[in-house]
PDB file of C-alpha atoms in Angstrom:
ATOM      1  CA  MET A   1      38.793 -15.925  -8.835  1.00 40.00           C
ATOM      2  CA  ALA A   2      37.380 -16.905  -4.825  1.00 45.00           C
ATOM      3  CA  SER A   3      34.054 -18.856  -5.703  1.00 54.00           C
ATOM      4  CA  TRP A   4      32.466 -17.157  -2.903  1.00 65.00           C
ATOM      5  CA  ALA A   5      33.532 -13.945  -4.678  1.00 75.00           C
ATOM      6  CA  PRO A   6      30.078 -12.221  -6.636  1.00 81.00           C
ATOM      7  CA  PRO A   7      31.375 -11.863 -10.318  1.00 82.00           C
ATOM      8  CA  ARG A   8      31.940  -9.265 -11.513  1.00 84.00           C
ATOM      9  CA  LEU A   9      29.619  -7.998 -13.969  1.00 87.00           C
ATOM     10  CA  ASN A  10      30.526  -4.920 -16.259  1.00 83.00           C
ATOM     11  CA  ASP A  11      28.363  -1.683 -15.226  1.00 88.00           C
ATOM     12  CA  PHE A  12      27.749  -2.702 -11.455  1.00 92.00           C
ATOM     13  CA  ILE A  13      29.776  -3.063  -7.724  1.00 91.00           C
ATOM     14  CA  LEU A  14      28.113  -6.308  -6.614  1.00 90.00           C
ATOM     15  CA  THR A  15      28.309  -6.456  -2.884  1.00 91.00           C
ATOM     16  CA  ASP A  16      26.342  -7.939  -0.134  1.00 91.00           C
ATOM     17  CA  LYS A  17      24.804 -12.085  -1.078  1.00 91.00           C
ATOM     18  CA  LEU A  18      21.132 -11.975   0.349  1.00 89.00           C
ATOM     19  CA  GLY A  19      20.020 -14.441  -0.054  1.00 85.00           C
ATOM     20  CA  SER A  20      20.537 -18.385  -2.983  1.00 82.00           C
ATOM     21  CA  GLY A  21      18.319 -20.660  -4.582  1.00 75.00           C
ATOM     22  CA  THR A  22      19.043 -24.087  -6.134  1.00 72.00           C
ATOM     23  CA  TYR A  23      19.760 -21.875  -9.319  1.00 75.00           C
ATOM     24  CA  ALA A  24      20.298 -18.702  -8.361  1.00 84.00           C
ATOM     25  CA  THR A  25      22.025 -15.721  -5.659  1.00 89.00           C
ATOM     26  CA  VAL A  26      20.793 -12.789  -5.043  1.00 92.00           C
ATOM     27  CA  TYR A  27      23.610  -9.789  -4.665  1.00 94.00           C
ATOM     28  CA  LYS A  28      22.892  -6.419  -3.492  1.00 94.00           C
ATOM     29  CA  ALA A  29      24.623  -3.892  -6.151  1.00 94.00           C
ATOM     30  CA  TYR A  30      25.538  -0.487  -6.733  1.00 93.00           C
ATOM     31  CA  ARG A  31      25.382   1.024 -10.166  1.00 90.00           C
ATOM     32  CA  LYS A  32      28.504   2.653 -11.030  1.00 88.00           C
ATOM     33  CA  HIS A  33      29.035   5.697 -12.003  1.00 80.00           C
ATOM     34  CA  ASN A  34      27.946   9.161 -10.453  1.00 71.00           C
ATOM     35  CA  THR A  35      24.139   7.340  -9.993  1.00 78.00           C
ATOM     36  CA  ARG A  36      24.819   4.902  -7.469  1.00 80.00           C
ATOM     37  CA  GLU A  37      22.000   3.457  -7.380  1.00 90.00           C
ATOM     38  CA  VAL A  38      21.329   0.819  -5.534  1.00 94.00           C
ATOM     39  CA  VAL A  39      19.739  -3.007  -7.095  1.00 95.00           C
ATOM     40  CA  ALA A  40      19.452  -6.332  -7.146  1.00 95.00           C
ATOM     41  CA  ILE A  41      21.438  -8.377  -9.206  1.00 94.00           C
ATOM     42  CA  LYS A  42      19.650 -11.888  -9.539  1.00 91.00           C
ATOM     43  CA  CYS A  43      22.645 -14.477 -10.731  1.00 92.00           C
ATOM     44  CA  VAL A  44      21.754 -17.800 -12.421  1.00 89.00           C
ATOM     45  CA  SER A  45      24.834 -20.456 -12.444  1.00 87.00           C
ATOM     46  CA  LYS A  46      24.281 -21.112 -16.947  1.00 86.00           C
ATOM     47  CA  LYS A  47      26.338 -24.788 -15.291  1.00 86.00           C
ATOM     48  CA  SER A  48      22.623 -25.321 -13.026  1.00 82.00           C
ATOM     49  CA  LEU A  49      20.247 -25.372 -15.313  1.00 82.00           C
ATOM     50  CA  ASN A  50      18.992 -28.219 -17.300  1.00 82.00           C
ATOM     51  CA  LYS A  51      16.092 -27.514 -19.826  1.00 81.00           C
ATOM     52  CA  ALA A  52      13.234 -27.120 -17.430  1.00 80.00           C
ATOM     53  CA  SER A  53      14.510 -24.310 -15.522  1.00 81.00           C
ATOM     54  CA  VAL A  54      16.135 -22.617 -18.181  1.00 82.00           C
ATOM     55  CA  GLU A  55      12.601 -22.069 -19.777  1.00 81.00           C
ATOM     56  CA  ASN A  56      11.191 -20.978 -16.138  1.00 81.00           C
ATOM     57  CA  LEU A  57      14.495 -18.193 -16.809  1.00 85.00           C
ATOM     58  CA  LEU A  58      13.367 -17.149 -19.863  1.00 85.00           C
ATOM     59  CA  THR A  59       9.279 -17.339 -18.182  1.00 83.00           C
ATOM     60  CA  GLU A  60      10.684 -14.781 -15.793  1.00 86.00           C
ATOM     61  CA  ILE A  61      12.005 -12.198 -18.160  1.00 89.00           C
ATOM     62  CA  GLU A  62       9.325 -12.477 -20.421  1.00 87.00           C
ATOM     63  CA  ILE A  63       6.574 -11.727 -17.852  1.00 87.00           C
ATOM     64  CA  LEU A  64       9.202  -8.923 -15.834  1.00 89.00           C
ATOM     65  CA  LYS A  65       9.431  -6.787 -19.045  1.00 89.00           C
ATOM     66  CA  THR A  66       6.256  -6.723 -19.831  1.00 87.00           C
ATOM     67  CA  VAL A  67       4.419  -5.661 -16.360  1.00 91.00           C
ATOM     68  CA  ARG A  68       4.699  -3.033 -14.338  1.00 93.00           C
ATOM     69  CA  HIS A  69       3.129  -3.005 -11.597  1.00 94.00           C
ATOM     70  CA  PRO A  70       3.957  -0.794  -7.481  1.00 94.00           C
ATOM     71  CA  HIS A  71       3.478  -4.029  -6.563  1.00 96.00           C
ATOM     72  CA  ILE A  72       5.628  -6.297  -8.642  1.00 95.00           C
ATOM     73  CA  LEU A  73       9.367  -6.770  -9.023  1.00 94.00           C
ATOM     74  CA  GLU A  74      10.427  -4.107 -11.163  1.00 93.00           C
ATOM     75  CA  LEU A  75      13.348  -5.875 -13.598  1.00 93.00           C
ATOM     76  CA  LYS A  76      15.047  -3.137 -14.621  1.00 93.00           C
ATOM     77  CA  ASP A  77      18.040  -5.318 -17.598  1.00 91.00           C
ATOM     78  CA  PHE A  78      18.680  -8.563 -17.463  1.00 91.00           C
ATOM     79  CA  GLN A  79      22.257  -9.451 -18.951  1.00 91.00           C
ATOM     80  CA  TRP A  80      24.426 -12.732 -19.969  1.00 88.00           C
ATOM     81  CA  ASP A  81      28.158 -13.369 -20.237  1.00 89.00           C
ATOM     82  CA  ARG A  82      29.533 -16.520 -20.468  1.00 89.00           C
ATOM     83  CA  ASP A  83      28.735 -19.145 -16.891  1.00 88.00           C
ATOM     84  CA  ASN A  84      26.134 -16.606 -15.968  1.00 89.00           C
ATOM     85  CA  ILE A  85      22.537 -14.729 -16.754  1.00 90.00           C
ATOM     86  CA  PHE A  86      21.861 -11.685 -14.599  1.00 93.00           C
ATOM     87  CA  LEU A  87      18.262  -9.857 -13.467  1.00 92.00           C
ATOM     88  CA  ILE A  88      18.830  -6.105 -12.395  1.00 94.00           C
ATOM     89  CA  THR A  89      15.568  -6.167 -10.437  1.00 94.00           C
ATOM     90  CA  GLU A  90      14.526  -3.002  -7.877  1.00 94.00           C
ATOM     91  CA  TYR A  91      15.715  -3.417  -4.535  1.00 95.00           C
ATOM     92  CA  CYS A  92      14.167  -4.504  -0.905  1.00 94.00           C
ATOM     93  CA  ALA A  93      15.565  -2.978   1.988  1.00 93.00           C
ATOM     94  CA  GLY A  94      13.448  -4.719   4.202  1.00 93.00           C
ATOM     95  CA  GLY A  95      13.694  -8.229   2.824  1.00 92.00           C
ATOM     96  CA  ASP A  96      11.124 -11.280   2.171  1.00 93.00           C
ATOM     97  CA  LEU A  97       7.331 -11.429   4.519  1.00 95.00           C
ATOM     98  CA  SER A  98       9.253 -14.710   5.839  1.00 93.00           C
ATOM     99  CA  ARG A  99      11.086 -12.923   8.379  1.00 93.00           C
ATOM    100  CA  PHE A 100       9.796 -10.054   8.473  1.00 94.00           C
ATOM    101  CA  ILE A 101       6.406 -12.525  10.674  1.00 94.00           C
ATOM    102  CA  ARG A 102       9.054 -14.240  12.115  1.00 93.00           C
ATOM    103  CA  THR A 103      10.708 -11.006  13.632  1.00 94.00           C
ATOM    104  CA  ARG A 104       7.500 -10.886  15.139  1.00 93.00           C
ATOM    105  CA  ARG A 105       5.926 -13.850  15.764  1.00 93.00           C
ATOM    106  CA  ILE A 106       2.250 -12.664  14.262  1.00 94.00           C
ATOM    107  CA  LEU A 107       0.730 -10.020  13.060  1.00 95.00           C
ATOM    108  CA  PRO A 108      -2.055  -7.463  13.424  1.00 95.00           C
ATOM    109  CA  GLU A 109      -5.228  -7.217  12.001  1.00 95.00           C
ATOM    110  CA  LYS A 110      -4.547  -3.833  10.702  1.00 94.00           C
ATOM    111  CA  VAL A 111      -1.528  -4.563   9.289  1.00 94.00           C
ATOM    112  CA  THR A 112      -2.292  -7.640   7.766  1.00 95.00           C
ATOM    113  CA  LYS A 113      -5.284  -6.271   5.446  1.00 95.00           C
ATOM    114  CA  LEU A 114      -2.324  -3.730   4.183  1.00 94.00           C
ATOM    115  CA  PHE A 115      -0.125  -5.996   2.700  1.00 96.00           C
ATOM    116  CA  LEU A 116      -3.405  -8.541   1.491  1.00 97.00           C
ATOM    117  CA  GLN A 117      -4.496  -5.536  -0.247  1.00 96.00           C
ATOM    118  CA  GLN A 118      -0.886  -4.616  -1.583  1.00 96.00           C
ATOM    119  CA  LEU A 119      -0.404  -8.518  -2.943  1.00 97.00           C
ATOM    120  CA  ALA A 120      -4.913  -8.320  -4.153  1.00 97.00           C
ATOM    121  CA  SER A 121      -4.145  -5.926  -6.849  1.00 96.00           C
ATOM    122  CA  ALA A 122      -0.737  -7.126  -8.042  1.00 96.00           C
ATOM    123  CA  LEU A 123      -3.270 -10.266  -8.416  1.00 96.00           C
ATOM    124  CA  LYS A 124      -5.611  -8.335  -9.639  1.00 96.00           C
ATOM    125  CA  PHE A 125      -3.393  -6.620 -12.629  1.00 95.00           C
ATOM    126  CA  LEU A 126      -1.878 -10.522 -13.393  1.00 94.00           C
ATOM    127  CA  TYR A 127      -4.972 -11.567 -13.094  1.00 94.00           C
ATOM    128  CA  GLU A 128      -6.717  -9.843 -16.332  1.00 94.00           C
ATOM    129  CA  LYS A 129      -2.909 -10.202 -18.355  1.00 92.00           C
ATOM    130  CA  ASN A 130      -4.056 -13.518 -18.125  1.00 91.00           C
ATOM    131  CA  ILE A 131      -0.644 -14.970 -15.792  1.00 91.00           C
ATOM    132  CA  SER A 132      -0.502 -17.041 -12.591  1.00 91.00           C
ATOM    133  CA  HIS A 133       2.845 -16.724  -9.921  1.00 91.00           C
ATOM    134  CA  LEU A 134       2.075 -20.691  -9.150  1.00 88.00           C
ATOM    135  CA  ASP A 135       4.168 -19.907  -6.373  1.00 90.00           C
ATOM    136  CA  LEU A 136       3.027 -17.914  -3.883  1.00 94.00           C
ATOM    137  CA  LYS A 137       4.691 -18.177  -0.526  1.00 93.00           C
ATOM    138  CA  PRO A 138       6.267 -15.433   1.971  1.00 94.00           C
ATOM    139  CA  GLN A 139       9.819 -15.994   1.027  1.00 92.00           C
ATOM    140  CA  ASN A 140       8.686 -14.579  -2.910  1.00 92.00           C
ATOM    141  CA  ILE A 141       7.417 -11.812  -0.869  1.00 95.00           C
ATOM    142  CA  LEU A 142       9.382  -8.864  -0.321  1.00 95.00           C
ATOM    143  CA  LEU A 143       9.515  -5.748   1.527  1.00 96.00           C
ATOM    144  CA  SER A 144      10.789  -2.440   0.035  1.00 93.00           C
ATOM    145  CA  SER A 145      11.865  -1.294   3.521  1.00 90.00           C
ATOM    146  CA  LEU A 146      10.847  -1.731   7.425  1.00 84.00           C
ATOM    147  CA  ASP A 147       9.853   1.234   8.115  1.00 85.00           C
ATOM    148  CA  ARG A 148       7.352   1.447   5.077  1.00 83.00           C
ATOM    149  CA  PRO A 149       7.037  -1.831   4.177  1.00 86.00           C
ATOM    150  CA  HIS A 150       5.824  -1.588   0.781  1.00 90.00           C
ATOM    151  CA  LEU A 151       4.266  -4.769  -0.827  1.00 95.00           C
ATOM    152  CA  LYS A 152       6.757  -6.608  -3.588  1.00 96.00           C
ATOM    153  CA  LEU A 153       5.436  -9.473  -5.472  1.00 95.00           C
ATOM    154  CA  ALA A 154       8.882 -11.076  -6.912  1.00 91.00           C
ATOM    155  CA  ASP A 155      10.588 -14.543  -8.483  1.00 86.00           C
ATOM    156  CA  PHE A 156       8.271 -15.479 -11.593  1.00 83.00           C
ATOM    157  CA  GLY A 157      10.245 -18.607 -12.445  1.00 78.00           C
ATOM    158  CA  PHE A 158       7.406 -20.597 -11.594  1.00 77.00           C
ATOM    159  CA  ALA A 159       4.629 -18.054 -13.451  1.00 75.00           C
ATOM    160  CA  GLN A 160       3.027 -19.260 -15.898  1.00 72.00           C
ATOM    161  CA  HIS A 161       0.339 -17.931 -19.041  1.00 68.00           C
ATOM    162  CA  MET A 162      -2.493 -19.586 -18.249  1.00 59.00           C
ATOM    163  CA  THR A 163      -4.158 -21.930 -21.212  1.00 49.00           C
ATOM    164  CA  CYS A 164      -6.958 -23.393 -20.903  1.00 43.00           C
ATOM    165  CA  GLN A 165      -5.444 -26.917 -22.471  1.00 43.00           C
ATOM    166  CA  ASP A 166      -5.879 -29.790 -20.027  1.00 40.00           C
ATOM    167  CA  GLU A 167      -1.865 -30.684 -20.671  1.00 44.00           C
ATOM    168  CA  PRO A 168      -0.211 -32.389 -18.450  1.00 41.00           C
ATOM    169  CA  GLN A 169       1.468 -30.541 -15.665  1.00 50.00           C
ATOM    170  CA  SER A 170       4.302 -30.346 -13.272  1.00 51.00           C
ATOM    171  CA  LEU A 171       4.700 -30.413  -9.811  1.00 49.00           C
ATOM    172  CA  ARG A 172       5.726 -26.341  -8.685  1.00 51.00           C
ATOM    173  CA  GLY A 173       6.078 -24.754  -6.140  1.00 53.00           C
ATOM    174  CA  SER A 174       6.414 -25.002  -1.735  1.00 69.00           C
ATOM    175  CA  PRO A 175       4.350 -27.759  -0.667  1.00 77.00           C
ATOM    176  CA  LEU A 176       3.717 -25.814   2.750  1.00 84.00           C
ATOM    177  CA  TYR A 177       1.771 -22.528   0.197  1.00 88.00           C
ATOM    178  CA  MET A 178       0.364 -25.243  -2.439  1.00 86.00           C
ATOM    179  CA  ALA A 179      -2.560 -26.051  -3.719  1.00 88.00           C
ATOM    180  CA  PRO A 180      -4.391 -29.616  -2.285  1.00 87.00           C
ATOM    181  CA  GLU A 181      -5.289 -30.751  -6.433  1.00 84.00           C
ATOM    182  CA  MET A 182      -1.436 -29.427  -6.912  1.00 82.00           C
ATOM    183  CA  VAL A 183      -0.243 -31.684  -4.437  1.00 79.00           C
ATOM    184  CA  CYS A 184      -2.458 -34.994  -5.448  1.00 76.00           C
ATOM    185  CA  SER A 185      -1.164 -33.661  -8.300  1.00 69.00           C
ATOM    186  CA  LYS A 186      -4.825 -32.896 -10.341  1.00 73.00           C
ATOM    187  CA  HIS A 187      -4.846 -30.667 -12.860  1.00 80.00           C
ATOM    188  CA  TYR A 188      -4.684 -27.514 -11.541  1.00 85.00           C
ATOM    189  CA  ASP A 189      -4.671 -24.137 -12.104  1.00 87.00           C
ATOM    190  CA  ALA A 190      -4.946 -19.562 -11.599  1.00 89.00           C
ATOM    191  CA  ARG A 191      -6.799 -21.284  -8.645  1.00 93.00           C
ATOM    192  CA  VAL A 192      -4.391 -22.375  -7.034  1.00 93.00           C
ATOM    193  CA  ASP A 193      -2.289 -18.548  -6.152  1.00 95.00           C
ATOM    194  CA  LEU A 194      -5.851 -18.519  -4.010  1.00 97.00           C
ATOM    195  CA  TRP A 195      -5.417 -21.060  -1.661  1.00 96.00           C
ATOM    196  CA  SER A 196      -1.439 -19.535  -1.266  1.00 96.00           C
ATOM    197  CA  VAL A 197      -2.916 -16.312  -0.388  1.00 97.00           C
ATOM    198  CA  GLY A 198      -4.996 -18.026   2.056  1.00 97.00           C
ATOM    199  CA  VAL A 199      -2.293 -19.981   3.605  1.00 96.00           C
ATOM    200  CA  ILE A 200       0.294 -16.371   3.360  1.00 97.00           C
ATOM    201  CA  LEU A 201      -3.267 -14.975   5.579  1.00 97.00           C
ATOM    202  CA  TYR A 202      -3.712 -17.314   7.897  1.00 96.00           C
ATOM    203  CA  GLU A 203       0.613 -17.614   8.361  1.00 95.00           C
ATOM    204  CA  ALA A 204       0.011 -13.600   8.385  1.00 96.00           C
ATOM    205  CA  LEU A 205      -2.443 -14.080  11.692  1.00 97.00           C
ATOM    206  CA  PHE A 206      -1.467 -16.709  13.539  1.00 95.00           C
ATOM    207  CA  GLY A 207       2.030 -17.236  12.626  1.00 93.00           C
ATOM    208  CA  ARG A 208       2.606 -20.602  11.296  1.00 90.00           C
ATOM    209  CA  ALA A 209       0.921 -22.291   8.439  1.00 89.00           C
ATOM    210  CA  PRO A 210      -2.082 -24.080   8.741  1.00 90.00           C
ATOM    211  CA  PHE A 211      -0.282 -27.223   7.266  1.00 86.00           C
ATOM    212  CA  ALA A 212       2.718 -27.033   9.344  1.00 80.00           C
ATOM    213  CA  SER A 213       4.266 -31.112   9.027  1.00 82.00           C
ATOM    214  CA  ARG A 214       7.770 -32.169  10.277  1.00 83.00           C
ATOM    215  CA  SER A 215       7.571 -34.536   6.752  1.00 83.00           C
ATOM    216  CA  PHE A 216       6.234 -33.758   3.361  1.00 81.00           C
ATOM    217  CA  SER A 217       4.010 -36.833   3.437  1.00 84.00           C
ATOM    218  CA  GLU A 218       2.489 -35.290   6.526  1.00 86.00           C
ATOM    219  CA  LEU A 219       2.108 -32.442   4.997  1.00 83.00           C
ATOM    220  CA  GLU A 220       0.601 -34.424   2.424  1.00 82.00           C
ATOM    221  CA  GLU A 221      -2.106 -36.440   4.245  1.00 85.00           C
ATOM    222  CA  LYS A 222      -3.064 -33.224   6.130  1.00 85.00           C
ATOM    223  CA  ILE A 223      -3.531 -32.036   2.565  1.00 83.00           C
ATOM    224  CA  ARG A 224      -5.171 -34.481   1.574  1.00 81.00           C
ATOM    225  CA  SER A 225      -7.719 -35.227   4.126  1.00 83.00           C
ATOM    226  CA  ASN A 226     -10.781 -34.091   3.962  1.00 80.00           C
ATOM    227  CA  GLN A 227     -10.855 -32.204   7.564  1.00 81.00           C
ATOM    228  CA  SER A 228     -12.205 -28.885   7.420  1.00 80.00           C
ATOM    229  CA  ILE A 229      -9.133 -25.751   8.417  1.00 84.00           C
ATOM    230  CA  GLU A 230     -10.060 -25.344  12.232  1.00 84.00           C
ATOM    231  CA  LEU A 231      -8.878 -21.586  12.607  1.00 89.00           C
ATOM    232  CA  PRO A 232      -7.587 -20.563  16.102  1.00 90.00           C
ATOM    233  CA  THR A 233      -9.653 -19.118  18.201  1.00 89.00           C
ATOM    234  CA  ARG A 234      -6.692 -17.042  19.371  1.00 88.00           C
ATOM    235  CA  PRO A 235      -5.766 -13.938  18.828  1.00 91.00           C
ATOM    236  CA  ARG A 236      -8.910 -12.842  17.924  1.00 93.00           C
ATOM    237  CA  VAL A 237      -9.377 -12.224  13.682  1.00 95.00           C
ATOM    238  CA  SER A 238     -12.363  -9.791  12.202  1.00 96.00           C
ATOM    239  CA  PRO A 239     -15.023 -11.578  10.857  1.00 96.00           C
ATOM    240  CA  GLU A 240     -14.692 -10.356   7.207  1.00 97.00           C
ATOM    241  CA  CYS A 241     -10.944 -12.323   7.918  1.00 97.00           C
ATOM    242  CA  ARG A 242     -12.245 -15.572   9.586  1.00 96.00           C
ATOM    243  CA  ASP A 243     -14.459 -15.399   6.420  1.00 96.00           C
ATOM    244  CA  LEU A 244     -12.358 -14.819   3.835  1.00 97.00           C
ATOM    245  CA  ILE A 245      -9.809 -17.431   5.094  1.00 96.00           C
ATOM    246  CA  GLN A 246     -11.741 -20.144   5.146  1.00 95.00           C
ATOM    247  CA  ARG A 247     -13.329 -19.596   1.798  1.00 96.00           C
ATOM    248  CA  LEU A 248      -9.768 -18.954   0.498  1.00 97.00           C
ATOM    249  CA  LEU A 249      -8.942 -22.984   1.900  1.00 95.00           C
ATOM    250  CA  VAL A 250     -11.066 -24.541   0.593  1.00 93.00           C
ATOM    251  CA  ARG A 251      -9.536 -27.253  -1.128  1.00 91.00           C
ATOM    252  CA  ASP A 252     -12.197 -28.585  -3.854  1.00 91.00           C
ATOM    253  CA  PRO A 253     -11.390 -25.776  -5.817  1.00 93.00           C
ATOM    254  CA  ASP A 254     -14.914 -25.527  -7.771  1.00 94.00           C
ATOM    255  CA  LEU A 255     -16.028 -24.327  -4.199  1.00 94.00           C
ATOM    256  CA  ARG A 256     -13.136 -22.647  -3.590  1.00 96.00           C
ATOM    257  CA  ILE A 257     -14.079 -17.919  -4.036  1.00 97.00           C
ATOM    258  CA  SER A 258     -13.125 -17.020  -7.384  1.00 96.00           C
ATOM    259  CA  PHE A 259     -11.288 -14.371  -8.133  1.00 96.00           C
ATOM    260  CA  PRO A 260     -13.859 -11.666  -8.566  1.00 95.00           C
ATOM    261  CA  ASP A 261     -14.930 -12.473  -5.578  1.00 96.00           C
ATOM    262  CA  PHE A 262     -11.554 -12.316  -3.440  1.00 97.00           C
ATOM    263  CA  PHE A 263     -11.187  -8.391  -4.916  1.00 96.00           C
ATOM    264  CA  ASN A 264     -14.755  -7.919  -4.541  1.00 95.00           C
ATOM    265  CA  HIS A 265     -14.611  -8.844  -1.255  1.00 97.00           C
ATOM    266  CA  PRO A 266     -15.062  -6.610   1.902  1.00 96.00           C
ATOM    267  CA  PHE A 267     -11.232  -7.847   3.903  1.00 97.00           C
ATOM    268  CA  VAL A 268      -9.647  -7.448   0.572  1.00 96.00           C
ATOM    269  CA  ASP A 269     -11.551  -4.724  -0.076  1.00 84.00           C
ATOM    270  CA  LEU A 270      -9.617  -2.718  -2.572  1.00 85.00           C
ATOM    271  CA  GLU A 271     -11.411   0.307  -3.729  1.00 80.00           C
ATOM    272  CA  HIS A 272     -10.848   1.934  -0.894  1.00 78.00           C
ATOM    273  CA  MET A 273      -6.453   1.119  -0.562  1.00 79.00           C
ATOM    274  CA  PRO A 274      -4.708   3.312   1.065  1.00 67.00           C
ATOM    275  CA  CYS A 275      -1.915   5.603  -0.282  1.00 62.00           C
ATOM    276  CA  ALA A 276       1.038   5.502   0.731  1.00 57.00           C
ATOM    277  CA  GLU A 277       0.771   8.120   3.884  1.00 55.00           C
ATOM    278  CA  SER A 278      -1.713   6.081   5.445  1.00 57.00           C
ATOM    279  CA  LEU A 279       0.223   3.222   5.437  1.00 55.00           C
ATOM    280  CA  GLN A 280       3.442   5.350   6.962  1.00 59.00           C
ATOM    281  CA  LYS A 281       0.668   5.850   9.450  1.00 61.00           C
ATOM    282  CA  ALA A 282      -0.441   2.451  10.520  1.00 59.00           C
ATOM    283  CA  VAL A 283       2.713   0.959  10.512  1.00 59.00           C
ATOM    284  CA  SER A 284       3.230   3.193  13.265  1.00 64.00           C
ATOM    285  CA  ILE A 285       0.618   2.826  15.035  1.00 60.00           C
TER     286      ILE A 285
END
């Protein structure tokens, strides 16, 4: 079989390639037989896995098997054969948030707030289960569709049940969205996710990440610096929104906004999170 052809899986027909990373390729697929249900299948080649990536994959399966939330990608099943491990998840036709932002350049504050509320409700659910994502970035946030975007948090390969032990920790995630304490290889905890939310929020509103850099060393220098993060004056954002970004993007995790304060922040306003119908209305406006 040609190497570019999708692998075969008993109950599914694999079609378009949706994306690929270091260890995995994701395909759009149809369930055979009468349902013709559309799913996404993440194929992980066993050959490419080292010990750490096997552990990441097992953690991802274990976490996704136990969580059910409207804003977390649903793992429907997992299978394996001689060469691959397959994670069968719901299919998100809207692509990822990174592409959504890129094609629009910037998002209006209203739409950004709706997405933030959906992300915050997923994070609150995980926080209550003591799970940290540790790799929050727009590429790991999927949209159910483009006409009615419903945000789904995906890719739990780096997620962890956070413990209080002070064990040595490995570098996880993507440098552009990584909290300073992670980049500087210090001990870190769940609060790194709050920094990443701040970077995502900044990027959605202003069209670029706060530390956009040409190289890792330049990025590291900006993250290590003590200069406070200036928010662009354009486009204008509401005082509540500005306040939240400034409290999320605080280099010292002890001074950063806490999870309870984040969930209760007036800009996040989870209590008044709109239902699917009002989301549709806001997007069409």
